[in-house]
PDB file of C-alpha atoms in Angstrom:
ATOM      1  CA  MET E 300     -36.028 -32.635 -83.835  1.00  0.00           C
ATOM      2  CA  GLY E 301     -35.766 -29.323 -82.086  1.00  0.00           C
ATOM      3  CA  LEU E 302     -31.985 -29.158 -82.335  1.00  0.00           C
ATOM      4  CA  GLY E 303     -32.062 -25.893 -84.205  1.00  0.00           C
ATOM      5  CA  SER E 304     -34.078 -24.249 -81.539  1.00  0.00           C
ATOM      6  CA  GLU E 305     -31.619 -25.415 -78.832  1.00  0.00           C
ATOM      7  CA  GLN E 306     -28.571 -24.199 -80.721  1.00  0.00           C
ATOM      8  CA  GLY E 307     -30.121 -20.839 -81.291  1.00  0.00           C
ATOM      9  CA  SER E 308     -31.137 -20.317 -77.653  1.00  0.00           C
ATOM     10  CA  VAL E 309     -29.419 -17.651 -75.523  1.00  0.00           C
ATOM     11  CA  VAL E 310     -28.534 -18.302 -71.868  1.00  0.00           C
ATOM     12  CA  GLU E 311     -29.282 -15.195 -69.861  1.00  0.00           C
ATOM     13  CA  ALA E 312     -26.690 -14.081 -67.244  1.00  0.00           C
ATOM     14  CA  ALA E 313     -27.757 -14.029 -63.608  1.00  0.00           C
ATOM     15  CA  PRO E 314     -28.784 -10.512 -62.624  1.00  0.00           C
ATOM     16  CA  ARG E 315     -26.171  -8.571 -60.555  1.00  0.00           C
ATOM     17  CA  GLU E 316     -27.072  -7.566 -57.042  1.00  0.00           C
ATOM     18  CA  PRO E 317     -28.138  -3.947 -57.140  1.00  0.00           C
ATOM     19  CA  ALA E 318     -25.998  -1.447 -55.265  1.00  0.00           C
ATOM     20  CA  ARG E 319     -27.389  -0.297 -51.951  1.00  0.00           C
ATOM     21  CA  ARG E 320     -28.252   3.313 -51.518  1.00  0.00           C
ATOM     22  CA  GLN E 321     -27.626   5.311 -48.358  1.00  0.00           C
ATOM     23  CA  GLY E 322     -28.845   8.861 -48.352  1.00  0.00           C
ATOM     24  CA  GLY E 323     -29.000   8.910 -52.137  1.00  0.00           C
ATOM     25  CA  VAL E 324     -25.398   7.669 -52.470  1.00  0.00           C
ATOM     26  CA  ARG E 325     -24.736   4.286 -54.042  1.00  0.00           C
ATOM     27  CA  VAL E 326     -22.724   2.013 -51.686  1.00  0.00           C
ATOM     28  CA  TRP E 327     -21.424  -1.350 -52.891  1.00  0.00           C
ATOM     29  CA  PRO E 328     -21.265  -4.267 -50.377  1.00  0.00           C
ATOM     30  CA  TRP E 329     -17.481  -4.606 -50.771  1.00  0.00           C
ATOM     31  CA  ALA E 330     -17.091  -0.985 -49.658  1.00  0.00           C
ATOM     32  CA  LEU E 331     -19.114  -1.669 -46.508  1.00  0.00           C
ATOM     33  CA  ALA E 332     -16.966  -4.696 -45.714  1.00  0.00           C
ATOM     34  CA  THR E 333     -13.742  -2.735 -46.270  1.00  0.00           C
ATOM     35  CA  GLY E 334     -14.956   0.037 -43.998  1.00  0.00           C
ATOM     36  CA  ALA E 335     -15.766  -2.461 -41.259  1.00  0.00           C
ATOM     37  CA  VAL E 336     -12.289  -3.999 -41.478  1.00  0.00           C
ATOM     38  CA  VAL E 337     -10.640  -0.579 -41.322  1.00  0.00           C
ATOM     39  CA  ALA E 338     -12.730   0.344 -38.270  1.00  0.00           C
ATOM     40  CA  VAL E 339     -11.737  -2.880 -36.479  1.00  0.00           C
ATOM     41  CA  LEU E 340      -8.044  -2.344 -37.259  1.00  0.00           C
ATOM     42  CA  ALA E 341      -8.200   1.275 -36.092  1.00  0.00           C
ATOM     43  CA  ALA E 342      -9.854   0.219 -32.838  1.00  0.00           C
ATOM     44  CA  GLY E 343      -7.148  -2.400 -32.328  1.00  0.00           C
ATOM     45  CA  VAL E 344      -4.371   0.128 -32.862  1.00  0.00           C
ATOM     46  CA  LEU E 345      -6.022   2.593 -30.477  1.00  0.00           C
ATOM     47  CA  PHE E 346      -6.391  -0.139 -27.853  1.00  0.00           C
ATOM     48  CA  ALA E 347      -2.708  -1.082 -28.205  1.00  0.00           C
ATOM     49  CA  TRP E 348      -1.660   2.551 -27.821  1.00  0.00           C
ATOM     50  CA  THR E 349      -3.805   2.822 -24.696  1.00  0.00           C
ATOM     51  CA  VAL E 350      -2.518  -0.388 -23.084  1.00  0.00           C
ATOM     52  CA  ASN E 351       1.125   0.392 -23.900  1.00  0.00           C
ATOM     53  CA  GLU E 352       0.754   4.022 -22.754  1.00  0.00           C
ATOM     54  CA  THR E 353       2.329   5.143 -26.010  1.00  0.00           C
ATOM     55  CA  HIS E 354       3.550   8.748 -25.888  1.00  0.00           C
ATOM     56  CA  PHE E 355       2.633  11.227 -28.619  1.00  0.00           C
ATOM     57  CA  ASP E 356       4.858  14.264 -28.390  1.00  0.00           C
ATOM     58  CA  ARG E 357       3.289  17.641 -27.726  1.00  0.00           C
ATOM     59  CA  PRO E 358       6.322  19.935 -27.452  1.00  0.00           C
ATOM     60  CA  SER E 359       5.945  23.341 -25.862  1.00  0.00           C
ATOM     61  CA  GLU E 360       8.279  26.297 -26.221  1.00  0.00           C
ATOM     62  CA  GLN E 361       7.367  27.439 -22.725  1.00  0.00           C
ATOM     63  CA  PHE E 362       8.209  24.025 -21.222  1.00  0.00           C
ATOM     64  CA  ASP E 363      11.524  23.903 -23.110  1.00  0.00           C
ATOM     65  CA  GLN E 364      12.346  27.341 -21.728  1.00  0.00           C
ATOM     66  CA  PHE E 365      11.471  26.145 -18.230  1.00  0.00           C
ATOM     67  CA  GLY E 366      13.860  23.205 -18.678  1.00  0.00           C
ATOM     68  CA  ALA E 367      16.613  25.563 -19.817  1.00  0.00           C
ATOM     69  CA  GLU E 368      16.103  27.660 -16.672  1.00  0.00           C
ATOM     70  CA  ILE E 369      16.473  24.568 -14.480  1.00  0.00           C
ATOM     71  CA  ALA E 370      19.606  23.542 -16.394  1.00  0.00           C
ATOM     72  CA  GLY E 371      21.207  26.882 -15.512  1.00  0.00           C
ATOM     73  CA  ILE E 372      20.924  26.401 -11.744  1.00  0.00           C
ATOM     74  CA  PRO E 373      24.278  25.794  -9.974  1.00  0.00           C
ATOM     75  CA  GLY E 374      24.805  22.121  -9.224  1.00  0.00           C
ATOM     76  CA  VAL E 375      22.551  20.851 -12.033  1.00  0.00           C
ATOM     77  CA  GLU E 376      24.376  18.351 -14.228  1.00  0.00           C
ATOM     78  CA  SER E 377      21.690  17.443 -16.770  1.00  0.00           C
ATOM     79  CA  VAL E 378      18.039  18.046 -17.595  1.00  0.00           C
ATOM     80  CA  ASP E 379      15.707  15.996 -19.765  1.00  0.00           C
ATOM     81  CA  ASN E 380      12.130  17.082 -20.357  1.00  0.00           C
ATOM     82  CA  GLU E 381       9.253  15.585 -22.306  1.00  0.00           C
ATOM     83  CA  ARG E 382       5.667  16.652 -22.925  1.00  0.00           C
ATOM     84  CA  TRP E 383       3.172  14.193 -24.391  1.00  0.00           C
ATOM     85  CA  VAL E 384      -0.421  12.985 -24.667  1.00  0.00           C
ATOM     86  CA  GLU E 385      -1.765   9.435 -24.611  1.00  0.00           C
ATOM     87  CA  ALA E 386      -4.603   7.482 -26.196  1.00  0.00           C
ATOM     88  CA  PRO E 387      -7.551   7.380 -26.189  1.00  0.00           C
ATOM     89  CA  THR E 388      -8.290  11.059 -25.457  1.00  0.00           C
ATOM     90  CA  PHE E 389      -5.050  12.657 -26.749  1.00  0.00           C
ATOM     91  CA  SER E 390      -5.723  15.553 -24.378  1.00  0.00           C
ATOM     92  CA  HIS E 391      -4.373  16.938 -21.088  1.00  0.00           C
ATOM     93  CA  PRO E 392      -0.636  16.796 -21.870  1.00  0.00           C
ATOM     94  CA  THR E 393       1.767  15.340 -19.326  1.00  0.00           C
ATOM     95  CA  SER E 394       4.859  17.443 -18.632  1.00  0.00           C
ATOM     96  CA  TRP E 395       7.790  15.448 -17.201  1.00  0.00           C
ATOM     97  CA  MET E 396      11.139  16.828 -16.046  1.00  0.00           C
ATOM     98  CA  SER E 397      14.172  14.681 -15.153  1.00  0.00           C
ATOM     99  CA  VAL E 398      17.055  16.414 -13.380  1.00  0.00           C
ATOM    100  CA  SER E 399      20.462  15.242 -12.159  1.00  0.00           C
ATOM    101  CA  VAL E 400      21.798  17.578  -9.487  1.00  0.00           C
ATOM    102  CA  SER E 401      24.252  17.666  -6.599  1.00  0.00           C
ATOM    103  CA  ALA E 402      22.963  17.663  -3.032  1.00  0.00           C
ATOM    104  CA  ASP E 403      24.017  21.317  -2.696  1.00  0.00           C
ATOM    105  CA  GLY E 404      21.970  22.279  -5.754  1.00  0.00           C
ATOM    106  CA  LEU E 405      18.733  20.488  -4.820  1.00  0.00           C
ATOM    107  CA  SER E 406      17.206  23.387  -2.907  1.00  0.00           C
ATOM    108  CA  GLY E 407      17.823  25.697  -5.868  1.00  0.00           C
ATOM    109  CA  VAL E 408      15.960  23.349  -8.213  1.00  0.00           C
ATOM    110  CA  ILE E 409      12.959  23.129  -5.885  1.00  0.00           C
ATOM    111  CA  GLU E 410      12.862  26.887  -5.321  1.00  0.00           C
ATOM    112  CA  ALA E 411      13.000  27.605  -9.054  1.00  0.00           C
ATOM    113  CA  ALA E 412      10.286  25.053  -9.774  1.00  0.00           C
ATOM    114  CA  CYS E 413       7.955  26.503  -7.159  1.00  0.00           C
ATOM    115  CA  ALA E 414       8.583  30.053  -8.404  1.00  0.00           C
ATOM    116  CA  SER E 415       7.931  29.157 -12.047  1.00  0.00           C
ATOM    117  CA  ASP E 416       4.871  30.453 -13.870  1.00  0.00           C
ATOM    118  CA  TYR E 417       4.716  27.389 -16.130  1.00  0.00           C
ATOM    119  CA  ALA E 418       0.994  26.728 -16.368  1.00  0.00           C
ATOM    120  CA  ASP E 419       0.755  22.919 -16.617  1.00  0.00           C
ATOM    121  CA  PRO E 420       1.284  20.394 -13.797  1.00  0.00           C
ATOM    122  CA  VAL E 421       4.780  18.847 -13.878  1.00  0.00           C
ATOM    123  CA  THR E 422       5.891  15.354 -12.867  1.00  0.00           C
ATOM    124  CA  TRP E 423       9.469  15.199 -11.562  1.00  0.00           C
ATOM    125  CA  THR E 424      12.307  12.695 -11.337  1.00  0.00           C
ATOM    126  CA  ILE E 425      15.294  14.212  -9.521  1.00  0.00           C
ATOM    127  CA  ARG E 426      18.508  12.240  -9.050  1.00  0.00           C
ATOM    128  CA  VAL E 427      20.639  13.737  -6.304  1.00  0.00           C
ATOM    129  CA  GLY E 428      24.347  12.952  -6.106  1.00  0.00           C
ATOM    130  CA  GLY E 429      26.196  13.012  -2.814  1.00  0.00           C
ATOM    131  CA  ALA E 430      27.312  10.716  -0.013  1.00  0.00           C
ATOM    132  CA  ALA E 431      24.114   8.788  -0.710  1.00  0.00           C
ATOM    133  CA  GLU E 432      22.612   8.670  -4.196  1.00  0.00           C
ATOM    134  CA  VAL E 433      18.961   9.640  -3.785  1.00  0.00           C
ATOM    135  CA  THR E 434      16.186   9.437  -6.391  1.00  0.00           C
ATOM    136  CA  LEU E 435      13.178  11.652  -5.757  1.00  0.00           C
ATOM    137  CA  ASN E 436       9.890  11.233  -7.623  1.00  0.00           C
ATOM    138  CA  ALA E 437       7.100  13.753  -7.323  1.00  0.00           C
ATOM    139  CA  GLY E 438       3.893  14.821  -8.943  1.00  0.00           C
ATOM    140  CA  PRO E 439       2.409  18.311  -8.867  1.00  0.00           C
ATOM    141  CA  PRO E 440       0.639  19.502  -5.723  1.00  0.00           C
ATOM    142  CA  ALA E 441      -3.109  19.216  -5.404  1.00  0.00           C
ATOM    143  CA  PRO E 442      -4.839  22.280  -6.904  1.00  0.00           C
ATOM    144  CA  ALA E 443      -6.025  23.398  -3.460  1.00  0.00           C
ATOM    145  CA  GLN E 444      -2.430  23.370  -2.170  1.00  0.00           C
ATOM    146  CA  SER E 445      -0.561  24.699  -5.184  1.00  0.00           C
ATOM    147  CA  ASP E 446      -1.113  28.479  -4.745  1.00  0.00           C
ATOM    148  CA  GLY E 447      -0.913  28.608  -8.527  1.00  0.00           C
ATOM    149  CA  ALA E 448       2.546  26.936  -8.645  1.00  0.00           C
ATOM    150  CA  ARG E 449       1.616  23.973 -10.850  1.00  0.00           C
ATOM    151  CA  ALA E 450       5.278  23.010 -11.423  1.00  0.00           C
ATOM    152  CA  CYS E 451       6.164  22.792  -7.717  1.00  0.00           C
ATOM    153  CA  PRO E 452       7.128  19.176  -6.861  1.00  0.00           C
ATOM    154  CA  ASP E 453       5.091  17.519  -4.103  1.00  0.00           C
ATOM    155  CA  PHE E 454       7.350  14.850  -2.575  1.00  0.00           C
ATOM    156  CA  GLY E 455       5.257  14.339   0.544  1.00  0.00           C
ATOM    157  CA  PHE E 456       8.269  15.093   2.765  1.00  0.00           C
ATOM    158  CA  ASP E 457      11.103  17.583   3.283  1.00  0.00           C
ATOM    159  CA  ALA E 458      13.327  16.438   0.426  1.00  0.00           C
ATOM    160  CA  VAL E 459      16.356  18.642   1.116  1.00  0.00           C
ATOM    161  CA  SER E 460      16.615  17.714   4.789  1.00  0.00           C
ATOM    162  CA  LEU E 461      16.038  14.007   4.101  1.00  0.00           C
ATOM    163  CA  VAL E 462      18.726  13.889   1.409  1.00  0.00           C
ATOM    164  CA  ASP E 463      21.222  15.463   3.812  1.00  0.00           C
ATOM    165  CA  GLU E 464      20.359  12.952   6.548  1.00  0.00           C
ATOM    166  CA  LEU E 465      20.596   9.976   4.183  1.00  0.00           C
ATOM    167  CA  GLY E 466      24.084  11.123   3.264  1.00  0.00           C
ATOM    168  CA  ARG E 467      25.037  11.055   6.941  1.00  0.00           C
ATOM    169  CA  VAL E 468      23.488   7.746   8.012  1.00  0.00           C
ATOM    170  CA  ALA E 469      23.708   5.687   4.811  1.00  0.00           C
ATOM    171  CA  PRO E 470      26.723   6.822   2.764  1.00  0.00           C
ATOM    172  CA  GLY E 471      27.322   4.725  -0.316  1.00  0.00           C
ATOM    173  CA  LEU E 472      23.714   3.579  -0.637  1.00  0.00           C
ATOM    174  CA  ALA E 473      21.392   4.442  -3.516  1.00  0.00           C
ATOM    175  CA  VAL E 474      18.001   5.162  -1.984  1.00  0.00           C
ATOM    176  CA  GLN E 475      14.576   6.119  -3.288  1.00  0.00           C
ATOM    177  CA  PRO E 476      12.335   7.506  -0.529  1.00  0.00           C
ATOM    178  CA  ALA E 477       8.582   7.680  -1.030  1.00  0.00           C
ATOM    179  CA  VAL E 478       5.290   8.155   0.776  1.00  0.00           C
ATOM    180  CA  TRP E 479       2.763   5.574  -0.420  1.00  0.00           C
ATOM    181  CA  ASP E 480      -0.935   6.252  -0.875  1.00  0.00           C
ATOM    182  CA  ASP E 481      -1.696   4.910   2.608  1.00  0.00           C
ATOM    183  CA  GLY E 482       0.738   7.418   4.143  1.00  0.00           C
ATOM    184  CA  ARG E 483       3.454   4.836   4.805  1.00  0.00           C
ATOM    185  CA  PHE E 484       7.029   6.108   4.566  1.00  0.00           C
ATOM    186  CA  ALA E 485       9.167   3.809   2.412  1.00  0.00           C
ATOM    187  CA  LEU E 486      12.897   3.630   1.822  1.00  0.00           C
ATOM    188  CA  VAL E 487      13.797   1.621  -1.267  1.00  0.00           C
ATOM    189  CA  ALA E 488      17.466   0.678  -1.500  1.00  0.00           C
ATOM    190  CA  LEU E 489      18.618   0.300  -5.100  1.00  0.00           C
ATOM    191  CA  GLU E 490      21.526  -1.697  -6.523  1.00  0.00           C
ATOM    192  CA  VAL E 491      22.358  -3.381  -3.224  1.00  0.00           C
ATOM    193  CA  PRO E 492      25.149  -5.987  -3.303  1.00  0.00           C
ATOM    194  CA  SER E 493      24.505  -9.525  -2.083  1.00  0.00           C
ATOM    195  CA  GLY E 494      23.045  -9.807   1.382  1.00  0.00           C
ATOM    196  CA  PHE E 495      21.135  -7.196   3.328  1.00  0.00           C
ATOM    197  CA  THR E 496      23.442  -5.949   6.095  1.00  0.00           C
ATOM    198  CA  SER E 497      24.362  -2.844   4.081  1.00  0.00           C
ATOM    199  CA  VAL E 498      20.701  -1.768   4.254  1.00  0.00           C
ATOM    200  CA  LEU E 499      20.450  -2.039   8.054  1.00  0.00           C
ATOM    201  CA  PRO E 500      21.533   1.603   8.657  1.00  0.00           C
ATOM    202  CA  LEU E 501      18.190   2.602   7.147  1.00  0.00           C
ATOM    203  CA  VAL E 502      16.482   0.525   9.848  1.00  0.00           C
ATOM    204  CA  SER E 503      18.589   1.605  12.803  1.00  0.00           C
ATOM    205  CA  ASN E 504      18.322   5.291  11.836  1.00  0.00           C
ATOM    206  CA  ALA E 505      14.665   5.261  10.846  1.00  0.00           C
ATOM    207  CA  GLY E 506      13.787   7.663  13.661  1.00  0.00           C
ATOM    208  CA  ARG E 507      16.292  10.250  12.444  1.00  0.00           C
ATOM    209  CA  LEU E 508      15.109   9.849   8.856  1.00  0.00           C
ATOM    210  CA  LEU E 509      11.462  10.339   9.820  1.00  0.00           C
ATOM    211  CA  GLU E 510      12.394  13.486  11.712  1.00  0.00           C
ATOM    212  CA  ALA E 511      14.455  14.819   8.803  1.00  0.00           C
ATOM    213  CA  ALA E 512      11.574  14.128   6.433  1.00  0.00           C
ATOM    214  CA  GLY E 513       9.218  16.075   8.660  1.00  0.00           C
ATOM    215  CA  LEU E 514       7.015  13.029   9.214  1.00  0.00           C
ATOM    216  CA  PRO E 515       5.486  11.764  12.496  1.00  0.00           C
ATOM    217  CA  ALA E 516       7.941   9.856  14.659  1.00  0.00           C
ATOM    218  CA  THR E 517       5.217   7.273  15.293  1.00  0.00           C
ATOM    219  CA  GLY E 518       4.886   6.415  11.615  1.00  0.00           C
ATOM    220  CA  ILE E 519       5.330   2.933  10.175  1.00  0.00           C
ATOM    221  CA  VAL E 520       8.429   2.555   7.986  1.00  0.00           C
ATOM    222  CA  GLU E 521       8.805   0.190   5.046  1.00  0.00           C
ATOM    223  CA  ILE E 522      12.241  -1.055   3.970  1.00  0.00           C
ATOM    224  CA  ASN E 523      12.642  -2.520   0.510  1.00  0.00           C
ATOM    225  CA  SER E 524      15.602  -3.853  -1.409  1.00  0.00           C
ATOM    226  CA  GLN E 525      16.491  -6.810  -3.574  1.00  0.00           C
ATOM    227  CA  ASN E 526      17.193  -8.961  -0.499  1.00  0.00           C
ATOM    228  CA  LEU E 527      15.257  -7.302   2.318  1.00  0.00           C
ATOM    229  CA  GLY E 528      11.632  -6.263   2.605  1.00  0.00           C
ATOM    230  CA  PHE E 529       9.449  -5.608   5.661  1.00  0.00           C
ATOM    231  CA  THR E 530       7.645  -2.916   7.641  1.00  0.00           C
ATOM    232  CA  PHE E 531       8.099  -2.013  11.278  1.00  0.00           C
ATOM    233  CA  GLU E 532       6.819   0.366  13.928  1.00  0.00           C
ATOM    234  CA  PRO E 533       9.085   2.646  16.013  1.00  0.00           C
ATOM    235  CA  GLY E 534       9.065   0.298  19.012  1.00  0.00           C
ATOM    236  CA  GLU E 535      10.352  -2.573  16.880  1.00  0.00           C
ATOM    237  CA  ARG E 536      13.355  -0.832  15.309  1.00  0.00           C
ATOM    238  CA  ASP E 537      16.118  -2.027  17.648  1.00  0.00           C
ATOM    239  CA  ARG E 538      14.765  -5.576  17.818  1.00  0.00           C
ATOM    240  CA  CYS E 539      14.579  -5.716  14.006  1.00  0.00           C
ATOM    241  CA  VAL E 540      18.222  -4.673  13.714  1.00  0.00           C
ATOM    242  CA  ALA E 541      19.269  -7.222  16.347  1.00  0.00           C
ATOM    243  CA  LEU E 542      17.359 -10.057  14.667  1.00  0.00           C
ATOM    244  CA  LEU E 543      18.560  -9.302  11.148  1.00  0.00           C
ATOM    245  CA  THR E 544      22.158  -8.914  12.295  1.00  0.00           C
ATOM    246  CA  GLU E 545      21.957 -12.284  14.059  1.00  0.00           C
ATOM    247  CA  LEU E 546      20.420 -14.004  11.031  1.00  0.00           C
ATOM    248  CA  ALA E 547      23.076 -12.653   8.673  1.00  0.00           C
ATOM    249  CA  GLU E 548      26.204 -12.925  10.808  1.00  0.00           C
ATOM    250  CA  GLU E 549      25.500 -16.108  12.786  1.00  0.00           C
ATOM    251  CA  TYR E 550      23.309 -18.131  10.434  1.00  0.00           C
ATOM    252  CA  GLY E 551      24.327 -16.941   6.987  1.00  0.00           C
ATOM    253  CA  ALA E 552      20.922 -15.591   5.919  1.00  0.00           C
ATOM    254  CA  SER E 553      21.222 -13.580   2.702  1.00  0.00           C
ATOM    255  CA  SER E 554      17.591 -12.569   2.058  1.00  0.00           C
ATOM    256  CA  PHE E 555      14.652 -11.813   4.337  1.00  0.00           C
ATOM    257  CA  TRP E 556      11.127 -10.756   3.387  1.00  0.00           C
ATOM    258  CA  VAL E 557       7.959 -10.327   5.411  1.00  0.00           C
ATOM    259  CA  THR E 558       4.516 -10.111   3.814  1.00  0.00           C
ATOM    260  CA  SER E 559       1.978  -8.663   6.226  1.00  0.00           C
ATOM    261  CA  ALA E 560      -1.500 -10.118   6.548  1.00  0.00           C
ATOM    262  CA  ASP E 561      -3.164  -7.090   4.940  1.00  0.00           C
ATOM    263  CA  ALA E 562      -0.876  -7.365   1.901  1.00  0.00           C
ATOM    264  CA  SER E 563      -1.230 -11.105   1.273  1.00  0.00           C
ATOM    265  CA  ALA E 564      -3.852 -12.697  -0.941  1.00  0.00           C
ATOM    266  CA  ASP E 565      -5.108 -15.076   1.755  1.00  0.00           C
ATOM    267  CA  GLY E 566      -4.994 -12.567   4.625  1.00  0.00           C
ATOM    268  CA  THR E 567      -2.174 -14.432   6.378  1.00  0.00           C
ATOM    269  CA  GLY E 568       1.259 -12.962   6.988  1.00  0.00           C
ATOM    270  CA  ASN E 569       4.367 -14.937   6.134  1.00  0.00           C
ATOM    271  CA  VAL E 570       8.138 -14.748   6.396  1.00  0.00           C
ATOM    272  CA  GLN E 571      10.502 -15.915   3.646  1.00  0.00           C
ATOM    273  CA  VAL E 572      14.222 -16.451   4.187  1.00  0.00           C
ATOM    274  CA  VAL E 573      17.160 -17.502   2.051  1.00  0.00           C
ATOM    275  CA  ALA E 574      19.792 -19.254   4.175  1.00  0.00           C
ATOM    276  CA  PRO E 575      21.824 -22.493   4.390  1.00  0.00           C
ATOM    277  CA  ALA E 576      19.623 -25.522   5.029  1.00  0.00           C
ATOM    278  CA  ALA E 577      21.584 -26.477   8.147  1.00  0.00           C
ATOM    279  CA  GLN E 578      20.545 -23.192   9.793  1.00  0.00           C
ATOM    280  CA  HIS E 579      16.800 -23.301   9.103  1.00  0.00           C
ATOM    281  CA  ASP E 580      15.749 -24.520  12.544  1.00  0.00           C
ATOM    282  CA  ALA E 581      17.933 -22.002  14.362  1.00  0.00           C
ATOM    283  CA  ILE E 582      16.651 -19.162  12.176  1.00  0.00           C
ATOM    284  CA  GLU E 583      13.017 -20.063  12.782  1.00  0.00           C
ATOM    285  CA  GLU E 584      13.650 -20.209  16.513  1.00  0.00           C
ATOM    286  CA  ALA E 585      15.327 -16.779  16.434  1.00  0.00           C
ATOM    287  CA  ILE E 586      12.314 -15.321  14.614  1.00  0.00           C
ATOM    288  CA  ARG E 587       9.862 -16.923  17.044  1.00  0.00           C
ATOM    289  CA  SER E 588      11.702 -15.543  20.089  1.00  0.00           C
ATOM    290  CA  SER E 589      12.151 -12.016  18.662  1.00  0.00           C
ATOM    291  CA  GLY E 590       8.810 -10.733  19.922  1.00  0.00           C
ATOM    292  CA  LEU E 591       8.294  -8.808  16.674  1.00  0.00           C
ATOM    293  CA  SER E 592       4.901  -8.396  15.022  1.00  0.00           C
ATOM    294  CA  PHE E 593       5.693 -11.166  12.506  1.00  0.00           C
ATOM    295  CA  ALA E 594       7.210 -13.582  15.055  1.00  0.00           C
ATOM    296  CA  ARG E 595       4.247 -15.988  14.853  1.00  0.00           C
ATOM    297  CA  ASP E 596       3.778 -15.887  11.096  1.00  0.00           C
ATOM    298  CA  PRO E 597       4.599 -18.995   9.025  1.00  0.00           C
ATOM    299  CA  VAL E 598       8.269 -19.150   8.002  1.00  0.00           C
ATOM    300  CA  SER E 599       9.355 -20.649   4.687  1.00  0.00           C
ATOM    301  CA  PHE E 600      12.841 -21.057   3.237  1.00  0.00           C
ATOM    302  CA  LEU E 601      13.718 -20.428  -0.368  1.00  0.00           C
ATOM    303  CA  GLU E 602      16.540 -22.067  -2.286  1.00  0.00           C
ATOM    304  CA  GLN E 603      19.826 -20.185  -2.395  1.00  0.00           C
TER     305      GLN E 603
END
């Protein structure tokens, strides 16, 4: 009946897929898949490091010695320095120095930095204590202007003179001065209490501050704080102070921001105010009659 022949038959196993060869080396498919996964994961990690600007320390004995020299200058209270590289190139180390110093010691720090033979460019954060607390941020000078002093901070203004003047005209304020990429001089008031009247000395004395900084008296000035933000030209200074004083003292305005047309997404300037609802009409009328560059811009009121 053929049963014997069926029972004695052997079922052959399916042949295994032969290993692939690359350059004479046998490579199994699972190894190729594993390698692909590892490559994808590595690329993901590298991308995350790049996006997050993760620091990878590259300490330098010379930079540590430079920091120790700065720490020994009279008036210096603390020094923190860091040297690192970032993904994806892991090259061209960044050298950063953070210094806390008294107003009297600031010139000594700058002189020592500009006299240093440290070879790499240095980025600076200098916190100056005094009548006004001033934070100075600076990168290294452009190579054509450095005269070989790569560690010399380039603030874009006369830092020592400006710090002294801020102490005279705005005692008690914490201020961060800066020159933006477009050449605009900005005064950022930090940790301001409620309202904006405490920032007004920066507006009323803008001419003196420009002069102390060694910047053109005709320059545009930007004022920024938690509750006040706008730019103005020299001819508008007194009218700005008068308007803002009126809004705060007579109408209870606590915040005031102006977005210029060139800084807005739709190319239209606008004014935003925080104030009691009962005063909205009077505030808008005061803005309209001020004659300032933003007097005709749309005015909106935000909730208190």
